[in-house]
Coordinates of C-alpha atoms and ligand atoms in Angstrom, one line a residue:
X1424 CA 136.3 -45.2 172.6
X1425 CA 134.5 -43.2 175.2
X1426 CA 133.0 -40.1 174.2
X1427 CA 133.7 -36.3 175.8
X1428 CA 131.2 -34.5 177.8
X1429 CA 132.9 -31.2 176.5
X1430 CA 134.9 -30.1 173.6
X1431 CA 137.4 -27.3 173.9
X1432 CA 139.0 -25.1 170.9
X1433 CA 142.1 -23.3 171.8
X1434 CA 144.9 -24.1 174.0
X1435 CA 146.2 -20.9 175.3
X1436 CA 146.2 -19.5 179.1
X1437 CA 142.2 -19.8 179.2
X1438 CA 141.3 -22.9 177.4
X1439 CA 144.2 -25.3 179.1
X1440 CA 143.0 -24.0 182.5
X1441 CA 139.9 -24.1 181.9
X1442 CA 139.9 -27.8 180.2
X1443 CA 141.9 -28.8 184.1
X1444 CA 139.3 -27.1 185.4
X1445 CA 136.8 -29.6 183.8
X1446 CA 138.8 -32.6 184.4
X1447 CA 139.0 -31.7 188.0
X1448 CA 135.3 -31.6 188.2
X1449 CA 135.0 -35.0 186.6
X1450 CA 134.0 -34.4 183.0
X1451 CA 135.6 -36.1 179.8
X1452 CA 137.4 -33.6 177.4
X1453 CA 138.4 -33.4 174.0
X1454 CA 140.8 -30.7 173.4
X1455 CA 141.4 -29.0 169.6
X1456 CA 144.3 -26.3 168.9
X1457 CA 145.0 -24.8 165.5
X1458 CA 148.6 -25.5 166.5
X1459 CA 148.9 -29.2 166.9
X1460 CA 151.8 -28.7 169.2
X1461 CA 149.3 -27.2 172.2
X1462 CA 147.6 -30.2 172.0
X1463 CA 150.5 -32.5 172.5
X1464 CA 152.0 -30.5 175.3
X1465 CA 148.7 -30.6 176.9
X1466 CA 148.2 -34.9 176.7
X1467 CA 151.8 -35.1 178.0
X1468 CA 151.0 -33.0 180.8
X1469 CA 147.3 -34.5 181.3
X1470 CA 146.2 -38.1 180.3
X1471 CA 143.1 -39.2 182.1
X1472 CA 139.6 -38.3 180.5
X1473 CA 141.3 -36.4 177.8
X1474 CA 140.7 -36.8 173.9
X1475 CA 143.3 -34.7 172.1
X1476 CA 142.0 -34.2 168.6
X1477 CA 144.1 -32.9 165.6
X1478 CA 141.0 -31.4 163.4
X1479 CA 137.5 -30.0 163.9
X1480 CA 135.9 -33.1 162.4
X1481 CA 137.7 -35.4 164.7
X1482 CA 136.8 -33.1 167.8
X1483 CA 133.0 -33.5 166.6
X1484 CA 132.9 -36.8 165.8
X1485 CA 134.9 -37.6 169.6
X1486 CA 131.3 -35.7 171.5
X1487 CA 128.7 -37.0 172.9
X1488 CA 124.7 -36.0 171.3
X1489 CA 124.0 -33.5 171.7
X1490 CA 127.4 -31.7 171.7
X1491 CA 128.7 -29.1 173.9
X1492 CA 131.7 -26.9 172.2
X1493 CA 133.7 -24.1 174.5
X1494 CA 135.4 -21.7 172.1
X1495 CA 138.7 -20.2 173.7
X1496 CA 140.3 -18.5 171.6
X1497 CA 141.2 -14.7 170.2
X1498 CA 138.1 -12.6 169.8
X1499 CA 137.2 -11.6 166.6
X1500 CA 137.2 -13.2 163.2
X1501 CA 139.0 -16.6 164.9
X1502 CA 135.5 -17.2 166.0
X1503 CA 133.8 -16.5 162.7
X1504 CA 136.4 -18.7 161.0
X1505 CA 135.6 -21.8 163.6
X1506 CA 132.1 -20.7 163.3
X1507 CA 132.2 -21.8 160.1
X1508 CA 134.2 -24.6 160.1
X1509 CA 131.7 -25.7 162.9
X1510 CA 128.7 -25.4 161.6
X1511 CA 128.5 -28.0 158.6
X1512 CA 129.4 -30.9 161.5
X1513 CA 127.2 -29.7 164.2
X1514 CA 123.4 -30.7 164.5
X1515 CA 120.4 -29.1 165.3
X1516 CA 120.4 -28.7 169.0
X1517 CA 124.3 -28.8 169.2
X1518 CA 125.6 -26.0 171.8
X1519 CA 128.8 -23.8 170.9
X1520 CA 130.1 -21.3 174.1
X1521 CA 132.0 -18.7 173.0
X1522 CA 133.8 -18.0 176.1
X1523 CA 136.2 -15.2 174.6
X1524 CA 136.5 -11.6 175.1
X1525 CA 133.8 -10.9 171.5
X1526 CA 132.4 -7.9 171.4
X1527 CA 128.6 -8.1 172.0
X1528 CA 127.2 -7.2 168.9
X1529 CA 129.2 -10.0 167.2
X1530 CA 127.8 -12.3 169.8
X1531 CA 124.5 -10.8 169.0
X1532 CA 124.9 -11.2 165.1
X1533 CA 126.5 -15.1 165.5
X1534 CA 123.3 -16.0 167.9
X1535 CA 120.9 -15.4 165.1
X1536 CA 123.1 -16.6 162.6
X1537 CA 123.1 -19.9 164.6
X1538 CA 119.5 -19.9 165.5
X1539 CA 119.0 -19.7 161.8
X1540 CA 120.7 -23.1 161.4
X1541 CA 119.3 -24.6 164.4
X1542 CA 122.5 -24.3 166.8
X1543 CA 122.3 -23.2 170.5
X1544 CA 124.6 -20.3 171.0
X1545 CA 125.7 -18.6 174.1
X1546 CA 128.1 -16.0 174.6
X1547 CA 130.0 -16.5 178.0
X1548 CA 132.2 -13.3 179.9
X1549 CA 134.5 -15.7 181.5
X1550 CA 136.7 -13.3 183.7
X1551 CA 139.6 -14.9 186.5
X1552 CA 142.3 -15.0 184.2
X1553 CA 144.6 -17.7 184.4
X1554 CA 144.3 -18.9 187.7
X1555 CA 140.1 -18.2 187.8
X1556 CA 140.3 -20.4 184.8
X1557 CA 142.1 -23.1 186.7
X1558 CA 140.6 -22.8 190.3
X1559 CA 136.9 -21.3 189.5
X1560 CA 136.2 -18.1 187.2
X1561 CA 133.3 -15.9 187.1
X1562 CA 131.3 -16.9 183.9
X1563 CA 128.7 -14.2 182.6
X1564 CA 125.6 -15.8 180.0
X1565 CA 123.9 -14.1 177.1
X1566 CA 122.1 -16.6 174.8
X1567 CA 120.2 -19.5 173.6
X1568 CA 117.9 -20.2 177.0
X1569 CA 118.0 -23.7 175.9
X1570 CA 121.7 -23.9 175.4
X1571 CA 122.4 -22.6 178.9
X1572 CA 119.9 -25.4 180.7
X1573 CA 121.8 -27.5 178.7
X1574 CA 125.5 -26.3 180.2
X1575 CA 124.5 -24.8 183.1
X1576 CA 125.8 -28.4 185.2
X1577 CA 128.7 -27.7 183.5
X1578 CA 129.4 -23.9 183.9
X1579 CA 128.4 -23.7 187.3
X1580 CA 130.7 -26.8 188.4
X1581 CA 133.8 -25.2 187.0
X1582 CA 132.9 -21.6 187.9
X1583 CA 133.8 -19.7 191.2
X1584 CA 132.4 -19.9 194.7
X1585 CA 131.0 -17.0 196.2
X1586 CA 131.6 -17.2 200.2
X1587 CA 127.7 -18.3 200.9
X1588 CA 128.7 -21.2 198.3
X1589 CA 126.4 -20.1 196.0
X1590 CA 128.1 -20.8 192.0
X1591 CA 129.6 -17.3 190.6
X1592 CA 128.2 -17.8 187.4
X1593 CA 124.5 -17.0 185.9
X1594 CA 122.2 -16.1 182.5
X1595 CA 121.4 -12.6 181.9
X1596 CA 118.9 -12.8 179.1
X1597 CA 119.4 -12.9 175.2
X1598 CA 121.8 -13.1 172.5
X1599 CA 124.9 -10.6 173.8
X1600 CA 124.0 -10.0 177.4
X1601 CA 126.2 -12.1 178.9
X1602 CA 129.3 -10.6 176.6
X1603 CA 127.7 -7.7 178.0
X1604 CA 127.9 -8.1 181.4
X1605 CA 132.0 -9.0 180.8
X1606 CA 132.5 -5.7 179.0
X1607 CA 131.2 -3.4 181.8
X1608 CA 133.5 -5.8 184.2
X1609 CA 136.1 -5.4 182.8
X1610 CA 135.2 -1.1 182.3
X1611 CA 135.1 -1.2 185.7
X1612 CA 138.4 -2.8 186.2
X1613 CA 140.3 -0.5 183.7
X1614 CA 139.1 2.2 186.3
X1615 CA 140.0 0.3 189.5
X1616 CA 143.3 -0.6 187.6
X1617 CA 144.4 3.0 187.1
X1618 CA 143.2 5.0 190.4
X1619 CA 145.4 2.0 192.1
X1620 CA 148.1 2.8 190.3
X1621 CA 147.4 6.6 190.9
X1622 CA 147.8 6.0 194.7
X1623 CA 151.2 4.3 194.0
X1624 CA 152.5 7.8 191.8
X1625 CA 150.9 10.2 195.0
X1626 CA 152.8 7.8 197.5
X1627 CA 156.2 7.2 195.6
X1628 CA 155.9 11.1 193.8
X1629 CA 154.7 12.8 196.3
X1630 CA 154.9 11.1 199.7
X1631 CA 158.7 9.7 198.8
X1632 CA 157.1 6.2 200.2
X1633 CA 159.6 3.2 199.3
X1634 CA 158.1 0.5 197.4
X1635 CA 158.6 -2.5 200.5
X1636 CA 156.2 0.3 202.3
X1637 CA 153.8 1.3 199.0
X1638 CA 153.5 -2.8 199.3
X1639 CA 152.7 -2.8 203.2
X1640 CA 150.2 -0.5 202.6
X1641 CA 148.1 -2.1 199.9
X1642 CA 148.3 -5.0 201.8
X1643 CA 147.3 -3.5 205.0
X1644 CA 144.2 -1.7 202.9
X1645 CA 143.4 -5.1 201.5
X1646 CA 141.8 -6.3 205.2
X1647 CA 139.7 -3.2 205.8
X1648 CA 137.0 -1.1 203.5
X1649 CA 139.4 -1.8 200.4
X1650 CA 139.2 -5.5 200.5
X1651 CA 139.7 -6.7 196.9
X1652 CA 141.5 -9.0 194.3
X1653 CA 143.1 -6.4 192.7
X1654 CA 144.7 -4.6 195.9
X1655 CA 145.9 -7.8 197.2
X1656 CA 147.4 -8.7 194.3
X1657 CA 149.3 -5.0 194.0
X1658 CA 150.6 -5.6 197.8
X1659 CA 152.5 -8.7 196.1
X1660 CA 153.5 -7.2 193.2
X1661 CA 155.3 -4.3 195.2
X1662 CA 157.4 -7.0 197.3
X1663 CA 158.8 -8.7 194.0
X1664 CA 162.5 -8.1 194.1
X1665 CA 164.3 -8.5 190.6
X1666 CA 167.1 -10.9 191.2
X1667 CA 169.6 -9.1 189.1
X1668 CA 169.3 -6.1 190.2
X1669 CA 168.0 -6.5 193.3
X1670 CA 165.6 -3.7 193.1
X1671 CA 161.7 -3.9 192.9
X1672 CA 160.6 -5.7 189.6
X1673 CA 157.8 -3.6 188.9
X1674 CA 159.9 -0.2 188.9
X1675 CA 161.9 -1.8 185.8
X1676 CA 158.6 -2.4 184.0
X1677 CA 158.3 0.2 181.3
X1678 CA 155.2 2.5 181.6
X1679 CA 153.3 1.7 178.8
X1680 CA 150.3 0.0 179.3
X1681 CA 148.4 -2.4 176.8
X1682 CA 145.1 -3.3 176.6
X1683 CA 142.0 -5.6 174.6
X1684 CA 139.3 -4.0 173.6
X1685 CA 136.6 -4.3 175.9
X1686 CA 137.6 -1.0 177.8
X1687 CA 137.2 0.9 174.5
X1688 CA 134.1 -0.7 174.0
X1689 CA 132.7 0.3 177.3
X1690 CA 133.0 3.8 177.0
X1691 CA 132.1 3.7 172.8
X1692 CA 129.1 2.0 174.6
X1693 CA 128.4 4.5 177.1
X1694 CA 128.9 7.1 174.4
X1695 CA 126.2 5.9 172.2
X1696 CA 123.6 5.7 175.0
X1697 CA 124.6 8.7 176.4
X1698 CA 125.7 7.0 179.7
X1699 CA 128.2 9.2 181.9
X1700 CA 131.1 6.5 182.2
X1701 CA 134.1 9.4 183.0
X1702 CA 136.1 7.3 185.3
X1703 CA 136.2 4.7 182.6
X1704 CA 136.7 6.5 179.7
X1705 CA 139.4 8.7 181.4
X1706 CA 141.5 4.7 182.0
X1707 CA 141.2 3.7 178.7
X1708 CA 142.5 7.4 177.9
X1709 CA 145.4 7.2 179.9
X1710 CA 146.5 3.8 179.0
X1711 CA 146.3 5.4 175.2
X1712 CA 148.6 8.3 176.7
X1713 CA 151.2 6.1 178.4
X1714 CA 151.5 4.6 174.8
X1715 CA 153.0 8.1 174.0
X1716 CA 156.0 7.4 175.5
X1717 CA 158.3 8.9 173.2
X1718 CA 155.9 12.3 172.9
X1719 CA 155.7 12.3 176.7
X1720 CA 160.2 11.4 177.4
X1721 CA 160.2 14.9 174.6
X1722 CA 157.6 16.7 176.6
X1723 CA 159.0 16.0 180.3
X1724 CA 162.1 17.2 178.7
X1725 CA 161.4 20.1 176.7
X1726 CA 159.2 21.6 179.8
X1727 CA 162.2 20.6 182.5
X1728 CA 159.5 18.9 184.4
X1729 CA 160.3 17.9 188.0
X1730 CA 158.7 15.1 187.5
X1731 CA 160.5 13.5 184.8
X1732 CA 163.4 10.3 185.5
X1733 CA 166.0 11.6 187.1
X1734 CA 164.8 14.3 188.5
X1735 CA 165.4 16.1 191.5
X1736 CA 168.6 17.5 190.7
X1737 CA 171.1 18.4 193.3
X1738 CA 170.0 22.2 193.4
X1739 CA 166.1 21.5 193.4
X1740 CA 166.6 19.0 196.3
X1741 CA 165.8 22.0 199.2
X1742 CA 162.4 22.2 196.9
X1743 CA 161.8 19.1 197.1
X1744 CA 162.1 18.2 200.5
X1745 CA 160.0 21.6 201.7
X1746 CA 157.2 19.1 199.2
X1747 CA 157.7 16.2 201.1
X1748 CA 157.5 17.5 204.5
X1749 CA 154.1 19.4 203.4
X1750 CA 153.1 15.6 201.4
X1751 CA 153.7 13.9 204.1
X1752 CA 150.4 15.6 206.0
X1753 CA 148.2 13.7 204.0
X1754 CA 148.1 10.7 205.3
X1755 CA 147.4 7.1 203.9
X1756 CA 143.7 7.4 205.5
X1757 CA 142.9 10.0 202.8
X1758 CA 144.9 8.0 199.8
X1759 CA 142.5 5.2 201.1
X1760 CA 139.0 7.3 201.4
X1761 CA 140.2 8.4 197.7
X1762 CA 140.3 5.2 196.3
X1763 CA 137.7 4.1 198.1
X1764 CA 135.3 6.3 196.9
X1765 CA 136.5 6.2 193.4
X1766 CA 135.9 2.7 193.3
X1767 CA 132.5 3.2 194.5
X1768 CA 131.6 5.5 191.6
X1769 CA 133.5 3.0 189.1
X1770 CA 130.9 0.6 190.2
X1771 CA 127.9 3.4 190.2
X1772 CA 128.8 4.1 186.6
X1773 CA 128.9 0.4 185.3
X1774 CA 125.5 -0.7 186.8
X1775 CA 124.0 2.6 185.2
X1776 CA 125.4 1.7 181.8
X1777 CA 123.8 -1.8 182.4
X1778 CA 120.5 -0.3 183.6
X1779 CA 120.4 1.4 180.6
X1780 CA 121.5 -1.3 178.8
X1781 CA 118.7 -3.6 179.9
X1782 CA 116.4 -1.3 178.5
X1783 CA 118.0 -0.6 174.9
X1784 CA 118.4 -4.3 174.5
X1785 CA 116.0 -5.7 176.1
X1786 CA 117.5 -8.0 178.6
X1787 CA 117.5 -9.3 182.4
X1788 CA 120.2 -7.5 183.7
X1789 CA 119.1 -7.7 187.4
X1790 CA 122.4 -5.5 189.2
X1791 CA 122.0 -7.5 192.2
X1792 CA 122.8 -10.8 190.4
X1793 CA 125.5 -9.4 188.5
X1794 CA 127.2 -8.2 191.3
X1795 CA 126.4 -11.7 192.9
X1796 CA 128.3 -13.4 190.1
X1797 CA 131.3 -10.8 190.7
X1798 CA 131.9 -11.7 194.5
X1799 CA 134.2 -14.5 193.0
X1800 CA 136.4 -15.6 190.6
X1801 CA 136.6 -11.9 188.6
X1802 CA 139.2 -9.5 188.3
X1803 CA 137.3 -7.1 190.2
X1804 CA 135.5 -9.1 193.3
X1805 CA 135.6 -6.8 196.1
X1806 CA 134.3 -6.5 199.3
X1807 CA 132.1 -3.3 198.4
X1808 CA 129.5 -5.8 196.4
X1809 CA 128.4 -7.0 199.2
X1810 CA 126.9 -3.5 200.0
X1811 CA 126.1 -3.4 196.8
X1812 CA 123.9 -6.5 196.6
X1813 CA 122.1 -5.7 200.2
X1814 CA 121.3 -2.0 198.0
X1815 CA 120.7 -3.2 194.9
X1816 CA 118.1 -5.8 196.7
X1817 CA 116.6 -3.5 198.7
X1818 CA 116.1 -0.8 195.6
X1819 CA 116.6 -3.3 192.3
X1820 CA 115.1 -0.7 190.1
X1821 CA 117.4 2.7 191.5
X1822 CA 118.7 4.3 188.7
X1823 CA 122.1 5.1 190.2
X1824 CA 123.9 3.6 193.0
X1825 CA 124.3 7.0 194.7
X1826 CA 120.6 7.3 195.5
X1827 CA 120.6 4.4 198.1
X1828 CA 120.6 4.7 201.3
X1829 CA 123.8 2.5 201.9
X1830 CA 125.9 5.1 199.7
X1831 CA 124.1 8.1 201.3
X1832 CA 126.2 6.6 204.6
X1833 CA 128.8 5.8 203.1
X1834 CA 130.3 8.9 200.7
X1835 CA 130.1 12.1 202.8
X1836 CA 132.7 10.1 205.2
X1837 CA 135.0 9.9 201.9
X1838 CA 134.7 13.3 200.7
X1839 CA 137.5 15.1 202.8
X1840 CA 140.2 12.9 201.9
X1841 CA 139.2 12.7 198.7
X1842 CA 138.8 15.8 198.2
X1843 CA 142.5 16.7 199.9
X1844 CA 144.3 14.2 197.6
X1845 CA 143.1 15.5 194.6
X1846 CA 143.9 19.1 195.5
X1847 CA 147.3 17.7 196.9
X1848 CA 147.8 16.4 193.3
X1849 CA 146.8 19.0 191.1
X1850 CA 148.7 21.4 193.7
X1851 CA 152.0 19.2 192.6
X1852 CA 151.4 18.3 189.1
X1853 CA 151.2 14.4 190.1
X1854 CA 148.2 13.8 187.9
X1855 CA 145.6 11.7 189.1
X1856 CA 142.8 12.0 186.5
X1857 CA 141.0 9.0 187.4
X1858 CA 140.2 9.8 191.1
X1859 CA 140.0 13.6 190.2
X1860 CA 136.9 12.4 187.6
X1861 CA 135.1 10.0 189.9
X1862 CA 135.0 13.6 192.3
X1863 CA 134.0 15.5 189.3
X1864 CA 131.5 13.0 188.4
X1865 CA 130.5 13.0 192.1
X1866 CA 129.9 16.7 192.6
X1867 CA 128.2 17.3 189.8
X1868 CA 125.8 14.4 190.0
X1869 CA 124.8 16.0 193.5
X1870 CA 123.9 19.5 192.4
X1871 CA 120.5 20.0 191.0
X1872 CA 121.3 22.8 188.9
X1873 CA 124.4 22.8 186.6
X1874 CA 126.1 25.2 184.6
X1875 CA 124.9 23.3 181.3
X1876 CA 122.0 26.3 181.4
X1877 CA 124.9 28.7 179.7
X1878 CA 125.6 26.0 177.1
X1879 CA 122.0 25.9 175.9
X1880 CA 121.9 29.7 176.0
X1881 CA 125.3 29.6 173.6
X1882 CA 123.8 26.8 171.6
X1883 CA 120.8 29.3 171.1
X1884 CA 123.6 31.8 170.0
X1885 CA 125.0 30.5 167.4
X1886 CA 122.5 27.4 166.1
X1887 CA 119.3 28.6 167.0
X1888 CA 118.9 25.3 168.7
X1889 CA 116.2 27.0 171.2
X1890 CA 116.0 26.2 175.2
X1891 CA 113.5 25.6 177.8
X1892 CA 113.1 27.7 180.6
X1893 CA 112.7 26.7 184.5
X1894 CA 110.2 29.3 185.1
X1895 CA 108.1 28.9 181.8
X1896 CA 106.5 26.2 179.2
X1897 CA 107.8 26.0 175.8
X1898 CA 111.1 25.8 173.7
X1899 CA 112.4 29.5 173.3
X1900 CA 114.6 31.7 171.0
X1901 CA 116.4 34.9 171.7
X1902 CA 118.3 37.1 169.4
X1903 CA 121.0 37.4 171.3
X1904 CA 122.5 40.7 169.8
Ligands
NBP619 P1 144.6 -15.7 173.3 O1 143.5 -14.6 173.3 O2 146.0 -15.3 173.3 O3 144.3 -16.5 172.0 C1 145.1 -17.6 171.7 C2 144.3 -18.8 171.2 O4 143.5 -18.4 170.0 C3 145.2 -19.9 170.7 O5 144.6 -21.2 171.0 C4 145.3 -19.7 169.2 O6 145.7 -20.8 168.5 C5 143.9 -19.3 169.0 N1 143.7 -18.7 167.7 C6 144.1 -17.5 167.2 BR1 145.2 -16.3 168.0 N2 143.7 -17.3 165.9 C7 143.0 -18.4 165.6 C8 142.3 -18.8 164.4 N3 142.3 -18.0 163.3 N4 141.7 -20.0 164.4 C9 141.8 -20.8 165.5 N5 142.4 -20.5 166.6 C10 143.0 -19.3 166.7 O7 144.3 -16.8 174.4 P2 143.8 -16.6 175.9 O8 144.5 -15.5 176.6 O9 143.8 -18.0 176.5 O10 142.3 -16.1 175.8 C11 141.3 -16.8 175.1 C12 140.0 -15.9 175.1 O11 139.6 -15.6 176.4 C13 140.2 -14.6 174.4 O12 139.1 -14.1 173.8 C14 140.5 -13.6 175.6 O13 140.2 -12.3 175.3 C15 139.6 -14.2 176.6 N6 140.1 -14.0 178.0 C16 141.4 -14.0 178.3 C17 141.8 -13.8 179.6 C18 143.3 -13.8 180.0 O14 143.5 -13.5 181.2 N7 144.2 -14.2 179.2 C19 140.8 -13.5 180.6 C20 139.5 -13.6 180.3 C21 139.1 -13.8 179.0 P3 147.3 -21.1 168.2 O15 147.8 -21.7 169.4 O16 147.2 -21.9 167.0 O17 147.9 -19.7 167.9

């Protein structure tokens, strides 16, 4: 029997498309599933070059020397538990990829764990979903150095192509880097994520924009400055018509959005390194307060607020329309300036966590490759990191994406719009908290001398805690009574 270049645990979305993906690039697989049905389902569908095992020892035993293992399944303790199970049949030099959603310090903990016994580890942010999976995803590499010049063939045939052909897929240094790298992505998207969706409530809400014409207008924003995956896939989404009903699917999808982990993570992260990461905190706060659904139907109700279901009533429909004729001044070009500049300081905030990062941890976390390995493939390519690269390469060590020169350009353009839409939406009680803390973020990052001086005098007050002085040396008291 011939024996697999690759074996594959777990045959869910990822691991199915990503064991095609393989088999489409040549290599011999041996698939494994907890539930044996997966596997069957998966040899009906796919003979050739596949080895469908029916237990961990079988999958081993089916490899090549030295082995090469992809793990794709639920993060968490699934991984410890096939960990485990691995580890007895593997040999020194023997390479597992976990290329799940784990949380980095896990990754970090299982790398030294494996070391211990002689087994390459890497931990691989593999982000594309289902059809980056299939056609090429984005694959981010913390690690074993030797493990990844032993997959790296192999990762970078079945990862993504950036448009210069270069593979969207690369090694970031040590142990949980890579896992990383796939958190702050995917920070970044929860951010992207909700200000789209903020743009959608300010032009249905406020600018009384049907969705066939919400759709348009992502699409249309989609070949200019706003040039991304996730825009062109919302200009689809809003042209999806529900065959029973015939109205748009996506305004019969209940607003109550889930979520993994890794958003949580990201701003737990940015907490304990004391990294400003608002804009994506605030998403993975709202998605928590659209699971309040219940609180939120009893609050819209109990304050008669206009902008609850059903709402405008017959007698509030002069009201209304005296809001849209004033809404209807601000124009797409300032929703588009808004977004545009809160994507920008999405991005700003994620490669500061990751500079900061790099130095806590100790690993190569070079911006200007990361956003390299996120021109394809990912959930949040984007035209911007191109500009992004070109800055980051000019200035690689710039603590903050707003000190280049390219976003120097770039931002005052934004700031009128941006600045109109947000007072438009506080103004009218269509909340857009995501945008409105990307400004806030924004303003206050630009002026040198904040308000925070009070706080330290109050934390004098009543702690004692002392303060310095901008005109003096020293740490200082007062007695404030
Ligand atoms: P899921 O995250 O839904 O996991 C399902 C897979 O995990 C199945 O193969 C399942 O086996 C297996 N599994 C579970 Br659950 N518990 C297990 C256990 N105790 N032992 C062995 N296997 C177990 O699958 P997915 O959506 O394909 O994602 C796989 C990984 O990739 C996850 O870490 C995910 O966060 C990450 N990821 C997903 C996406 C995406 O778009 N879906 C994108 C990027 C990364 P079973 O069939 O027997 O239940």
């Amino acid at each position: 029997m011939h024996k697999s270049d690759v074996g594959l645990v777990g045959l869910a979305v990822m691991g199915r498309n990503l064991a095609l993906n393989m088999l489409t690039k040549g290599y011999r697989v041996s698939v494994y599933n907890r539930t044996p049905g997966r596997v069957d389902d998966f040899l009906r569908a796919q003979g050739n070059n596949v080895t469908g095992t029916y237990s961990l020892p079988e999958l081993v035993n089916s490899l090549k020397t030295p082995k090469i293992i992809l793990l794709m399944i639920r993060a968490g303790e699934a991984v410890d538990n096939i960990i485990d199970r691995l580890v007895p049949l593997l040999n020194k030099g023997d390479l597992l990829i976990d290329g799940g959603n784990s949380f980095f310090r896990d990754t970090i903990r299982r790398t030294q764990a494996l070391g211990k016994a002689g087994i390459l580890f890497l931990g691989a942010g593999i982000s594309g979903g289902e059809e980056g999976a299939l056609k090429g995803p984005s694959i981010m590499l913390g690690g074993s150095s030797c493990g990844w010049e032993q997959a790296a063939p192999l990762l970078r045939a079945i990862s993504a192509r950036a448009p210069d052909g270069t593979a969207c897929c690369a090694y970031f240094g040590s142990d949980g880097a890579g896992h990383y790298v796939k958190m702050v992505h995917n920070g970044i998207e929860y951010a992207f994520m909700q200000a789209i969706a903020e743009c959608y409530f300010i032009m249905k809400r406020l600018l009384k924009m049907p969705a066939e014409k919400i759709g348009h207008t992502f699409t249309q924003w989609n070949r200019g400055k706003l040039s991304s995956y996730l825009i062109e896939i919302t200009g689809h989404i809003f042209s999806r018509i529900d065959g029973e009903s015939g109205k748009p699917l996506v305004e019969l999808i209940l607003d109550l959005a889930e979520q993994n982990d890794t958003g949580k993570w990201a701003a737990a992260e940015a907490l304990n390194l004391g990294v400003p990461l608002s804009n994506i905190a605030e998403a993975v706060f709202i998605r928590y307060l659209s699971a309040l659904k219940e609180e939120r139907t009893a609050a819209a109700r109990l304050f008669n607020s206009p902008l609850r279901e059903g709402f405008p009533k017959k007698e509030d429909e002069e009201k209304n329309k005296d809001i849209k004729d004033e809404d209807e001044e601000t124009n797409i070009s300032d929703l588009e300036n808004a977004l545009y500049a809160t994507m920008i300081i999405s991005y700003a905030q994620g490669f500061a966590l990751l500079g900061k990062a790099a130095l806590q941890y100790g690993w190569y976390l070079n911006a200007s490759e990361i956003a390299s390995v996120w021109r394809a493939g990912c959930i949040i390519r984007a035209r911007l990191l191109d500009t992004i690269i070109d800055a980051y390469q000019i200035k690689p060590k710039a603590k903050n994406m707003l000190l280049m020169p390219a976003f120097k350009e770039i931002l005052p353009g934004l700031t009128t719009g941006w600045r109109k839409v947000i007072c438009l939406s506080v103004q009218e009680g269509v909340a857009a908290p995501v945008m409105a803390s990307a400004l806030g973020y924004f303003d206050m990052y630009l002026t040198d001398y904040l308000p925070t001086n009070l706080v330290q005098a109050q934390r004098d007050y009543f702690g004692s805690h002392g303060y310095k002085r901008i005109d003096q040396e020293g740490l200082f008291h007062t007695r404030w009574l």
